[in-house]
Every structure is written in C-alpha cells, then in structure tokens.
Short mmCIF file of C-alpha atoms and ligand atoms in Angstrom, two decimals:
data_model
loop_
_atom_site.label_atom_id
_atom_site.label_comp_id
_atom_site.label_asym_id
_atom_site.label_seq_id
_atom_site.Cartn_x
_atom_site.Cartn_y
_atom_site.Cartn_z
CA MET A 623 -19.21 -18.42 90.02
CA GLN A 624 -17.81 -19.02 93.48
CA PRO A 625 -19.68 -20.16 96.57
CA SER A 626 -20.14 -17.54 99.28
CA PRO A 627 -18.47 -17.97 102.69
CA GLU A 628 -21.94 -18.68 104.12
CA GLN A 629 -22.51 -21.46 101.61
CA ILE A 630 -19.15 -23.00 102.51
CA THR A 631 -19.86 -22.84 106.23
CA GLN A 632 -23.28 -24.32 105.65
CA ALA A 633 -21.83 -27.16 103.58
CA LEU A 634 -19.22 -27.89 106.25
CA SER A 635 -21.88 -27.87 108.94
CA ARG A 636 -23.19 -31.05 107.32
CA VAL A 637 -19.85 -32.78 107.92
CA ILE A 638 -20.36 -34.75 111.12
CA ASP A 639 -17.59 -36.15 113.32
CA PRO A 640 -18.54 -39.84 113.32
CA GLU A 641 -17.68 -40.35 116.98
CA LEU A 642 -18.64 -37.05 118.54
CA ARG A 643 -21.75 -36.88 116.34
CA LYS A 644 -21.62 -33.15 115.91
CA PRO A 645 -20.81 -30.90 112.94
CA VAL A 646 -17.13 -30.08 112.53
CA THR A 647 -18.05 -26.40 112.44
CA GLU A 648 -19.62 -26.66 115.88
CA LEU A 649 -16.66 -28.61 117.24
CA GLY A 650 -14.18 -25.97 116.15
CA MET A 651 -12.37 -28.42 113.89
CA VAL A 652 -12.27 -26.40 110.68
CA ARG A 653 -8.80 -24.86 110.40
CA GLY A 654 -9.17 -23.29 107.02
CA VAL A 655 -10.83 -23.25 103.63
CA GLU A 656 -9.19 -21.86 100.51
CA ILE A 657 -10.91 -21.57 97.18
CA GLU A 658 -8.76 -21.37 94.08
CA GLY A 659 -10.70 -21.38 90.85
CA HIS A 660 -12.87 -24.48 91.01
CA HIS A 661 -10.83 -26.14 93.75
CA ALA A 662 -11.51 -26.07 97.48
CA ALA A 663 -8.69 -26.89 99.91
CA VAL A 664 -9.95 -27.67 103.40
CA THR A 665 -7.96 -28.29 106.58
CA ILE A 666 -9.56 -30.05 109.52
CA ALA A 667 -8.00 -30.35 112.95
CA LEU A 668 -8.52 -33.78 114.46
CA THR A 669 -8.50 -34.67 118.13
CA VAL A 670 -5.75 -37.27 117.68
CA PRO A 671 -3.15 -37.83 114.97
CA GLY A 672 -3.83 -40.86 112.81
CA CYS A 673 -7.53 -40.84 113.59
CA PRO A 674 -8.94 -44.10 112.22
CA LEU A 675 -11.98 -42.28 110.84
CA ARG A 676 -10.13 -39.97 108.45
CA HIS A 677 -11.78 -41.56 105.43
CA SER A 678 -15.20 -40.65 106.78
CA PHE A 679 -14.17 -36.97 106.89
CA GLU A 680 -12.68 -37.23 103.41
CA GLU A 681 -15.82 -38.72 102.00
CA GLN A 682 -18.14 -36.19 103.68
CA VAL A 683 -16.07 -33.09 102.85
CA GLN A 684 -15.77 -34.26 99.25
CA ARG A 685 -19.51 -34.84 98.98
CA GLU A 686 -20.65 -31.63 100.65
CA LEU A 687 -18.24 -29.26 98.93
CA THR A 688 -18.48 -30.60 95.40
CA ALA A 689 -22.23 -30.04 95.74
CA LEU A 690 -21.54 -26.29 95.88
CA PRO A 691 -21.80 -24.14 92.75
CA GLY A 692 -18.46 -23.66 91.01
CA ILE A 693 -16.55 -26.32 92.98
CA ASP A 694 -15.49 -29.45 91.20
CA SER A 695 -12.49 -30.67 93.13
CA VAL A 696 -11.74 -30.79 96.81
CA SER A 697 -8.63 -31.61 98.80
CA LEU A 698 -8.59 -32.26 102.52
CA ALA A 699 -5.60 -31.90 104.82
CA PHE A 700 -5.47 -32.83 108.48
CA ASP A 701 -3.96 -31.12 111.45
CA VAL A 702 -4.12 -31.96 115.14
CA MET A 703 -5.79 -29.88 117.83
CA SER A 704 -3.63 -28.15 120.39
CA PRO A 705 -4.08 -29.01 124.08
CA GLU A 706 -5.98 -25.72 124.53
CA GLU A 707 -8.31 -26.55 121.66
CA LYS A 708 -8.92 -30.00 123.10
CA ALA A 709 -9.71 -28.53 126.51
CA ALA A 710 -12.16 -26.10 124.88
CA LEU A 711 -13.75 -28.96 122.95
CA THR A 712 -14.16 -31.04 126.11
CA THR A 713 -15.83 -28.15 127.89
CA ARG A 714 -18.13 -27.54 124.97
CA LEU A 715 -19.14 -31.20 124.76
CA ARG A 716 -19.83 -31.34 128.47
CA GLY A 717 -22.28 -28.50 128.01
CA GLY A 718 -20.08 -25.86 129.56
CA ILE A 719 -19.38 -27.93 132.65
CA SER A 720 -15.63 -28.30 132.92
CA GLN A 721 -15.80 -30.01 136.30
CA ARG A 722 -15.97 -33.77 136.22
CA THR A 723 -19.02 -35.37 137.72
CA LYS A 724 -19.07 -38.46 139.87
CA GLY A 725 -20.27 -41.62 138.24
CA ILE A 726 -21.69 -41.97 134.78
CA SER A 727 -22.67 -38.79 132.97
CA LEU A 728 -25.87 -39.51 131.11
CA ASP A 729 -29.00 -37.64 130.33
CA ARG A 730 -31.89 -38.31 132.69
CA SER A 731 -33.85 -39.65 129.76
CA THR A 732 -31.29 -42.35 128.95
CA ARG A 733 -32.42 -45.79 129.93
CA VAL A 734 -29.69 -47.96 131.45
CA ILE A 735 -30.38 -51.66 131.01
CA ALA A 736 -28.02 -54.06 132.74
CA ILE A 737 -27.83 -57.56 131.30
CA ALA A 738 -27.14 -59.72 134.32
CA SER A 739 -27.24 -63.33 135.40
CA GLY A 740 -26.74 -65.46 138.44
CA LYS A 741 -24.01 -67.48 136.75
CA GLY A 742 -21.51 -67.40 133.93
CA GLY A 743 -21.73 -68.66 130.39
CA VAL A 744 -25.46 -68.13 129.91
CA GLY A 745 -25.04 -65.75 126.98
CA LYS A 746 -25.02 -62.29 128.62
CA SER A 747 -22.36 -60.90 126.33
CA THR A 748 -23.84 -62.41 123.18
CA LEU A 749 -27.26 -61.02 124.09
CA SER A 750 -25.86 -57.61 125.07
CA ALA A 751 -24.06 -57.22 121.76
CA ASN A 752 -27.02 -58.39 119.66
CA LEU A 753 -29.58 -56.48 121.72
CA ALA A 754 -27.53 -53.33 121.22
CA ALA A 755 -27.58 -54.00 117.47
CA ALA A 756 -31.34 -54.61 117.67
CA PHE A 757 -31.99 -51.37 119.60
CA ALA A 758 -29.93 -49.44 117.04
CA THR A 759 -32.02 -51.02 114.28
CA LEU A 760 -35.18 -49.93 116.09
CA GLY A 761 -33.89 -46.38 115.83
CA HIS A 762 -32.73 -45.92 119.43
CA ARG A 763 -29.51 -44.01 119.94
CA THR A 764 -27.71 -46.89 121.58
CA GLY A 765 -24.56 -47.45 123.56
CA VAL A 766 -23.15 -50.63 124.97
CA LEU A 767 -20.89 -50.74 127.99
CA ASP A 768 -18.83 -53.86 128.46
CA ALA A 769 -18.49 -53.85 132.22
CA ASP A 770 -17.31 -57.41 132.59
CA VAL A 771 -13.84 -56.81 133.95
CA TYR A 772 -13.16 -60.53 134.04
CA GLY A 773 -13.57 -61.17 130.35
CA HIS A 774 -14.36 -58.39 127.95
CA SER A 775 -15.80 -59.95 124.84
CA ILE A 776 -18.10 -57.28 123.43
CA PRO A 777 -15.57 -55.37 121.28
CA HIS A 778 -14.68 -58.61 119.55
CA MET A 779 -18.32 -59.63 119.10
CA LEU A 780 -19.14 -56.27 117.52
CA GLY A 781 -16.00 -56.22 115.41
CA VAL A 782 -14.81 -52.92 116.88
CA HIS A 783 -11.06 -52.81 116.64
CA GLN A 784 -10.31 -49.12 116.99
CA ARG A 785 -9.42 -47.88 120.44
CA PRO A 786 -11.30 -45.04 122.09
CA VAL A 787 -10.06 -41.56 121.40
CA VAL A 788 -9.00 -39.73 124.55
CA VAL A 789 -9.40 -35.97 124.39
CA ASP A 790 -8.16 -34.13 127.45
CA ARG A 791 -9.46 -36.71 129.98
CA MET A 792 -12.59 -37.30 127.98
CA ILE A 793 -12.92 -40.78 126.52
CA VAL A 794 -14.86 -40.95 123.27
CA PRO A 795 -16.47 -44.32 122.54
CA PRO A 796 -15.63 -45.87 119.17
CA VAL A 797 -18.64 -46.42 116.94
CA ARG A 798 -19.82 -49.17 114.65
CA ASN A 799 -22.63 -47.95 112.44
CA GLU A 800 -24.86 -46.08 114.85
CA LEU A 801 -23.68 -48.01 117.88
CA LYS A 802 -21.34 -46.60 120.52
CA LEU A 803 -19.16 -48.99 122.43
CA MET A 804 -17.09 -48.68 125.55
CA SER A 805 -15.27 -51.49 127.24
CA ILE A 806 -13.42 -51.44 130.50
CA GLY A 807 -11.14 -53.85 128.70
CA PHE A 808 -9.80 -51.03 126.54
CA PHE A 809 -8.09 -49.69 129.63
CA LEU A 810 -6.83 -52.86 131.21
CA ASP A 811 -3.29 -53.98 130.79
CA ASP A 812 -2.19 -57.46 131.72
CA ASN A 813 -1.73 -56.73 135.40
CA ALA A 814 -4.90 -54.76 135.78
CA PRO A 815 -7.15 -57.42 137.33
CA VAL A 816 -5.42 -56.61 140.62
CA MET A 817 -6.79 -53.11 140.37
CA TRP A 818 -10.31 -54.48 140.21
CA ARG A 819 -10.13 -55.71 143.75
CA GLY A 820 -9.94 -53.85 146.97
CA PRO A 821 -10.10 -50.13 147.49
CA MET A 822 -8.83 -49.08 144.06
CA LEU A 823 -11.72 -50.68 142.33
CA HIS A 824 -14.47 -48.22 143.10
CA LYS A 825 -12.26 -45.21 142.38
CA ALA A 826 -11.08 -46.64 139.08
CA LEU A 827 -14.60 -47.51 137.97
CA GLU A 828 -15.88 -44.12 139.01
CA GLN A 829 -13.17 -42.30 137.10
CA PHE A 830 -13.63 -44.48 134.05
CA LEU A 831 -17.39 -44.05 133.95
CA SER A 832 -17.33 -40.30 134.49
CA ASP A 833 -14.69 -39.74 131.80
CA VAL A 834 -16.64 -41.50 129.07
CA HIS A 835 -18.48 -39.09 126.81
CA TRP A 836 -21.63 -40.88 125.67
CA GLY A 837 -23.35 -37.88 124.18
CA GLU A 838 -27.08 -38.24 123.72
CA LEU A 839 -28.32 -41.79 124.15
CA ASP A 840 -31.75 -43.35 124.42
CA THR A 841 -30.54 -46.71 125.64
CA LEU A 842 -27.34 -47.89 127.27
CA LEU A 843 -26.91 -51.64 127.59
CA VAL A 844 -24.47 -52.88 130.20
CA ASP A 845 -22.91 -56.31 130.02
CA MET A 846 -22.53 -57.04 133.72
CA PRO A 847 -19.90 -59.24 135.28
CA PRO A 848 -21.41 -62.40 136.75
CA GLY A 849 -22.36 -62.47 140.39
CA THR A 850 -22.75 -59.98 143.19
CA GLY A 851 -19.11 -59.13 143.79
CA ASP A 852 -17.48 -55.76 144.40
CA VAL A 853 -17.60 -54.81 140.74
CA SER A 854 -21.35 -55.30 140.51
CA ILE A 855 -21.98 -53.34 143.68
CA SER A 856 -19.80 -50.45 142.56
CA LEU A 857 -21.46 -50.44 139.17
CA GLY A 858 -24.84 -50.32 140.82
CA GLN A 859 -23.84 -47.21 142.73
CA LEU A 860 -22.29 -45.56 139.70
CA LEU A 861 -25.11 -46.36 137.28
CA PRO A 862 -28.01 -44.77 139.08
CA ARG A 863 -31.49 -45.68 137.85
CA ALA A 864 -30.23 -48.82 136.13
CA GLU A 865 -32.73 -51.56 135.39
CA ALA A 866 -31.77 -55.18 135.08
CA VAL A 867 -32.76 -57.97 132.72
CA VAL A 868 -31.79 -61.37 134.10
CA VAL A 869 -30.63 -64.04 131.69
CA THR A 870 -30.95 -67.70 132.47
CA THR A 871 -30.85 -71.05 130.69
CA PRO A 872 -33.71 -73.57 130.62
CA GLN A 873 -32.40 -75.93 133.30
CA PRO A 874 -35.02 -75.96 136.01
CA ALA A 875 -32.62 -74.72 138.73
CA ALA A 876 -34.40 -71.41 138.75
CA GLN A 877 -34.71 -70.87 142.42
CA GLN A 878 -31.00 -70.61 143.00
CA VAL A 879 -30.62 -68.22 140.07
CA ALA A 880 -33.56 -66.20 141.33
CA VAL A 881 -32.06 -65.77 144.76
CA ARG A 882 -28.82 -64.52 143.25
CA ALA A 883 -30.62 -62.21 140.85
CA ALA A 884 -32.69 -60.74 143.65
CA GLN A 885 -29.57 -60.27 145.77
CA MET A 886 -27.83 -58.61 142.88
CA ALA A 887 -30.73 -56.23 142.32
CA GLU A 888 -30.96 -55.44 146.00
CA LYS A 889 -27.23 -54.81 146.45
CA THR A 890 -26.95 -52.73 143.31
CA ASN A 891 -30.28 -50.95 143.65
CA MET A 892 -31.45 -51.99 140.22
CA ARG A 893 -35.05 -52.53 139.30
CA LEU A 894 -35.63 -55.95 137.74
CA VAL A 895 -37.63 -55.51 134.56
CA GLY A 896 -37.75 -59.02 133.21
CA ALA A 897 -36.20 -62.41 132.66
CA VAL A 898 -34.87 -63.94 129.45
CA GLU A 899 -34.38 -67.61 128.77
CA ASN A 900 -31.45 -68.20 126.43
CA MET A 901 -30.63 -71.42 124.56
CA SER A 902 -34.26 -72.53 124.98
CA TYR A 903 -34.29 -74.95 122.06
CA LEU A 904 -32.22 -75.75 119.01
CA VAL A 905 -33.36 -73.90 115.90
CA GLY A 906 -34.54 -76.28 113.22
CA SER A 907 -35.13 -79.40 115.30
CA GLY A 908 -36.68 -77.67 118.30
CA ASP A 909 -34.79 -80.03 120.62
CA GLU A 910 -34.73 -78.82 124.19
CA LEU A 911 -31.08 -79.61 124.74
CA PHE A 912 -30.86 -78.04 128.18
CA GLY A 913 -34.25 -79.00 129.56
CA ALA A 914 -37.21 -76.68 129.89
CA GLY A 915 -38.99 -74.33 132.22
CA GLY A 916 -36.04 -72.43 133.70
CA GLY A 917 -37.06 -69.06 132.31
CA GLU A 918 -40.70 -69.36 133.38
CA ALA A 919 -39.74 -70.49 136.85
CA LEU A 920 -37.22 -67.69 137.30
CA ALA A 921 -39.67 -65.06 136.12
CA ARG A 922 -42.33 -66.33 138.51
CA GLU A 923 -39.87 -66.52 141.38
CA ILE A 924 -38.74 -62.92 141.06
CA GLY A 925 -42.14 -61.58 139.98
CA VAL A 926 -41.25 -60.19 136.56
CA PRO A 927 -42.38 -61.14 133.05
CA LEU A 928 -40.48 -63.63 130.93
CA LEU A 929 -39.61 -61.31 128.07
CA ALA A 930 -38.28 -63.83 125.57
CA GLN A 931 -37.10 -67.34 124.88
CA VAL A 932 -34.09 -67.17 122.62
CA PRO A 933 -33.22 -70.32 120.71
CA LEU A 934 -29.81 -71.89 120.37
CA ASP A 935 -28.35 -71.27 116.95
CA PRO A 936 -24.73 -72.03 116.11
CA ALA A 937 -24.86 -69.18 113.59
CA LEU A 938 -25.20 -66.72 116.49
CA ARG A 939 -21.88 -67.84 117.95
CA GLU A 940 -20.16 -68.07 114.58
CA ALA A 941 -21.21 -64.55 113.65
CA ALA A 942 -20.06 -63.24 117.05
CA ASP A 943 -16.68 -64.90 116.53
CA ARG A 944 -16.39 -63.06 113.22
CA GLY A 945 -17.30 -59.74 114.84
CA GLU A 946 -20.74 -59.54 113.22
CA PRO A 947 -23.91 -59.29 115.28
CA LEU A 948 -26.22 -61.87 113.68
CA VAL A 949 -29.12 -59.46 114.21
CA TRP A 950 -27.52 -57.30 111.50
CA GLU A 951 -26.02 -60.01 109.36
CA GLN A 952 -29.09 -62.26 109.15
CA PRO A 953 -32.02 -60.21 110.37
CA GLU A 954 -34.52 -62.85 109.27
CA ALA A 955 -32.94 -65.72 111.23
CA GLU A 956 -35.24 -67.06 113.95
CA VAL A 957 -32.78 -66.16 116.69
CA SER A 958 -32.38 -62.61 115.30
CA ARG A 959 -36.13 -62.17 115.34
CA ALA A 960 -36.29 -63.43 118.94
CA ILE A 961 -33.65 -60.91 119.99
CA ARG A 962 -35.42 -58.09 118.16
CA ASP A 963 -38.68 -59.06 119.88
CA LEU A 964 -36.80 -59.00 123.17
CA ALA A 965 -35.56 -55.46 122.45
CA GLU A 966 -39.13 -54.41 121.71
CA ALA A 967 -40.38 -56.09 124.87
CA ILE A 968 -37.77 -54.24 126.92
CA ALA A 969 -38.71 -50.96 125.23
CA ARG A 970 -42.37 -51.61 126.09
CA THR A 971 -41.59 -52.02 129.79
CA GLN A 972 -40.56 -48.37 129.70
CA ARG A 973 -43.83 -47.29 128.20
CA GLU A 974 -45.76 -49.08 130.92
CA GLU A 975 -43.72 -47.19 133.45
CA GLY A 976 -44.59 -43.96 131.71
CA LEU A 977 -48.28 -44.77 132.13
CA GLY A 978 -47.79 -45.33 135.81
CA ILE A 979 -48.32 -49.09 135.78
CA THR A 980 -44.92 -49.80 137.28
CA LYS A 981 -44.37 -53.08 138.94
CA PRO A 982 -43.37 -52.92 142.56
CA LEU A 983 -39.86 -54.12 143.26
CA PRO A 984 -40.10 -57.88 143.45
CA LEU A 985 -37.45 -58.03 146.16
CA ALA A 986 -39.78 -58.12 149.09
CA GLY A 987 -41.07 -61.53 148.12
CA ALA A 988 -37.74 -62.98 147.04
CA ARG A 989 -36.21 -65.48 149.34
CA THR A 990 -32.64 -64.82 150.38
N1 ATP B 2315 -28.57 -68.45 121.73
C1 ATP B 2315 -27.35 -68.91 121.50
N2 ATP B 2315 -27.11 -69.76 120.47
C2 ATP B 2315 -25.87 -70.25 120.24
N3 ATP B 2315 -24.78 -69.94 120.97
C3 ATP B 2315 -24.95 -69.11 122.01
C4 ATP B 2315 -26.22 -68.53 122.33
N4 ATP B 2315 -26.05 -67.73 123.40
C5 ATP B 2315 -24.75 -67.78 123.72
N5 ATP B 2315 -24.07 -68.61 122.91
C6 ATP B 2315 -22.65 -68.99 122.99
O1 ATP B 2315 -22.39 -69.45 124.31
C7 ATP B 2315 -21.12 -69.04 124.77
C8 ATP B 2315 -21.27 -68.21 126.04
O2 ATP B 2315 -21.96 -67.01 125.73
P1 ATP B 2315 -21.51 -65.62 126.32
O3 ATP B 2315 -20.04 -65.46 126.29
O4 ATP B 2315 -22.33 -64.61 125.66
O5 ATP B 2315 -21.99 -65.83 127.81
P2 ATP B 2315 -21.73 -64.93 129.10
O6 ATP B 2315 -22.91 -65.11 129.98
O7 ATP B 2315 -21.38 -63.55 128.69
O8 ATP B 2315 -20.47 -65.65 129.70
P3 ATP B 2315 -19.47 -65.11 130.83
O9 ATP B 2315 -20.17 -65.32 132.11
O10 ATP B 2315 -18.27 -65.98 130.66
O11 ATP B 2315 -19.21 -63.67 130.54
C9 ATP B 2315 -20.50 -68.26 123.63
O12 ATP B 2315 -19.68 -69.11 122.89
C10 ATP B 2315 -21.71 -67.84 122.79
O13 ATP B 2315 -21.37 -67.67 121.42
MG1 MG B 2316 -19.64 -62.40 129.06
#
C-alpha cells in the first residue's frame, strides 16, 4: 500500500519551519517527493544554504512521513530557493504587502514592553532575557529585541549563536525554544558605533526595525539602551504604543532615577507601567547589600506600582554567562520565581487596561 498524494501533502503540512513558524507546504519549500517502494525521498528548498536548523527539518520529515502507511524509510535532500522564490516568500509572509513599512511591523495586538532604567548596570539585560524566558513559559508568543547599541548582551545570555537569516531584505529572528531574538548587535561591525550617532542613526534603526519579520507575537520585550539619548528617542518613535518598565536598584537615590525615567517616557512617548527593584537582597542570607527602599520610592515618585523585588543571586549571573536563562534552568530558584511573578504582574497590567482602569500617564506630576 502506498500513501496518496493528499496524505503526503498533509503529512508535510505538519513540518514547520522552526524560524518562520509556518508549514513548509505553505511556504513553498517542498521541491519534490518521490516514493519508491517503501522509501520516500523528499527535497526541501531552504532560504539559505547551510541553514543551521537542517536537523530540525530532518527530524520532522522523518517523523511525519514514516507515520504514513507503507513508508518505512525517508531521505531528505536540501536545495536553496531562487531569488524569485525568496521574493515570493517575503511577500507571502508580509501578508501580500510587498512594500516595506516604516518602523516596526507588528500586529496591533502585540504588546511592546521596554525594559528601561535611568542608569547602567542595574540588570536590564539580565531581566529582559529572563523575563522573555518567563513569558515564553507562560505561553506567550514572545520576542526579545536587544536594542542596546552600546553593549548587546542578550544573544550571549540566551545562548543564541546562530545569525539571523536574511531573505530578500527580510530579517528572520533566530529562535531558542519558543523564543525569538533579534539584536541590533547582529548587524554591527566594529566601526558601526559611529553610525549610531547623528543623522544616520534614525534611518538605520528604522530600516532595521522594519526589515525584521517577527511574525505573530503576543509580547515583545525590548532591552533599552541606558539614558535618554538619540537611540532611545528614535526607538520611541519607531516602537509605537510601547510601554516601559523601569528597573532600579535599592539605593535610596530614587528621585534622580525617577526624573530620568519620566524624561525618558516623555521623550519616547512610552507609557510607564511599573517599576522593578533588582538586587533587593541576597538570596539565602537576606542581606540588603545595596540598601533598601529604592524601588518603593521610585514607584511612588513616578506614580506606578512596584511590580517586583528581585533578589541578588550569583546563580543568575552564572547561568547568563553560560547562555542559560536561570528561569528555565532552575525554575524553582527564588530569583526565578520572582522573575516569573514579575512577568505575571506585567501581564496583569494589560488586563486592567482592557477593563478600562488605565492609569493616567504619571508624567504630569513628575518633576523635571
Ligand atoms: N538579580 C541579580 N542577581 C545577580 N546578578 C545580577 C542580578 N541582576 C543583574 N546581575 C548581574 O549584574 C551585572 C549587570 O547586569 P546587566 O548587564 O543585566 O545590567 P544592564 O542594566 O543591562 O547593564 P548595562 O547598562 O551595562 O546594559 C551582570 O553581571 C549581571 O549578571
Ligand atoms: Mg545591558
């Protein structure tokens, strides 16, 4: 008995491109299928030669086709799409719109959460990476955008080593589990920091953001560069509807941080949804190494809730250095739980908005 052409097509429609998240049949990637006796020989056209995710295709094609009646061995060969095929694919993925849009192309329903701070070294990148992992665990379709042009650390923290695939001007974010990642750092060469100043900056950011194909996302986390410089302002304009979570440490210098956070929100047009205190106390001993009260004071000052107090845990840094979000590696660790609670608290702020209990922008009362 041999499977029918319909059965083969149906089986292949369960083979999903891990980055584009769509069936290979829908993406026009199936070049050919030949059945000889009990053997199926499949050819798939990839977007780039040497695609790092070949093994995922191999595993899926093997699994889906050997499940068919009469097939007990499968071989898979790869080909590469022609420029015309790539152009057609890009158009299809953009929903028939072949024109490029200005700024980020995201669904209206995608929530953009910027992780920001008044100063450097407070743990923005660590929290962005682990929050993204936490949102993915909660079942959100999650992306993380490393927008810190001065030091892009997220790819390393998430252990993503493959570079984005570029298909006919469309940049496809690499994935780790269910998480999509894009870093401006992927496109910087050593001299690039120059580009991030002056008039080229906005153009470059705009082009970069509009070329990234995020697909369908519930939540996009953005690791912001510190401060209120040109990059932040451009990002604010190019990430419309973004909301900001402000990270601080427990030192009671909240007022200064608050002023900067409020300025940042005002200049970038972001709604502040909450504050987070990071490094609040040392796990285990509970020692308040960096003082206390900073998070509370900041939240009060800018008129938003304090969403979480995240403890200091050396394991968080060690895991990040190894490219493992601790939230995945040790989900029961106290700091992992705190970050998961933070993700839930952020998700709840959306629900409140849906019920019409939105907070007014706190900017009016913020001192500048
Ligand atoms: N809760 C925590 N427990 C232990 N270590 C932490 C914690 N939060 C951050 N760190 C560590 O503190 C250092 C600074 O964190 P991170 O790089 O995330 O800060 P940042 O705000 O992104 O800094 P920058 O402004 O330089 O981008 C890192 O070594 C990180 O591993
Ligand atoms: Mg950082």
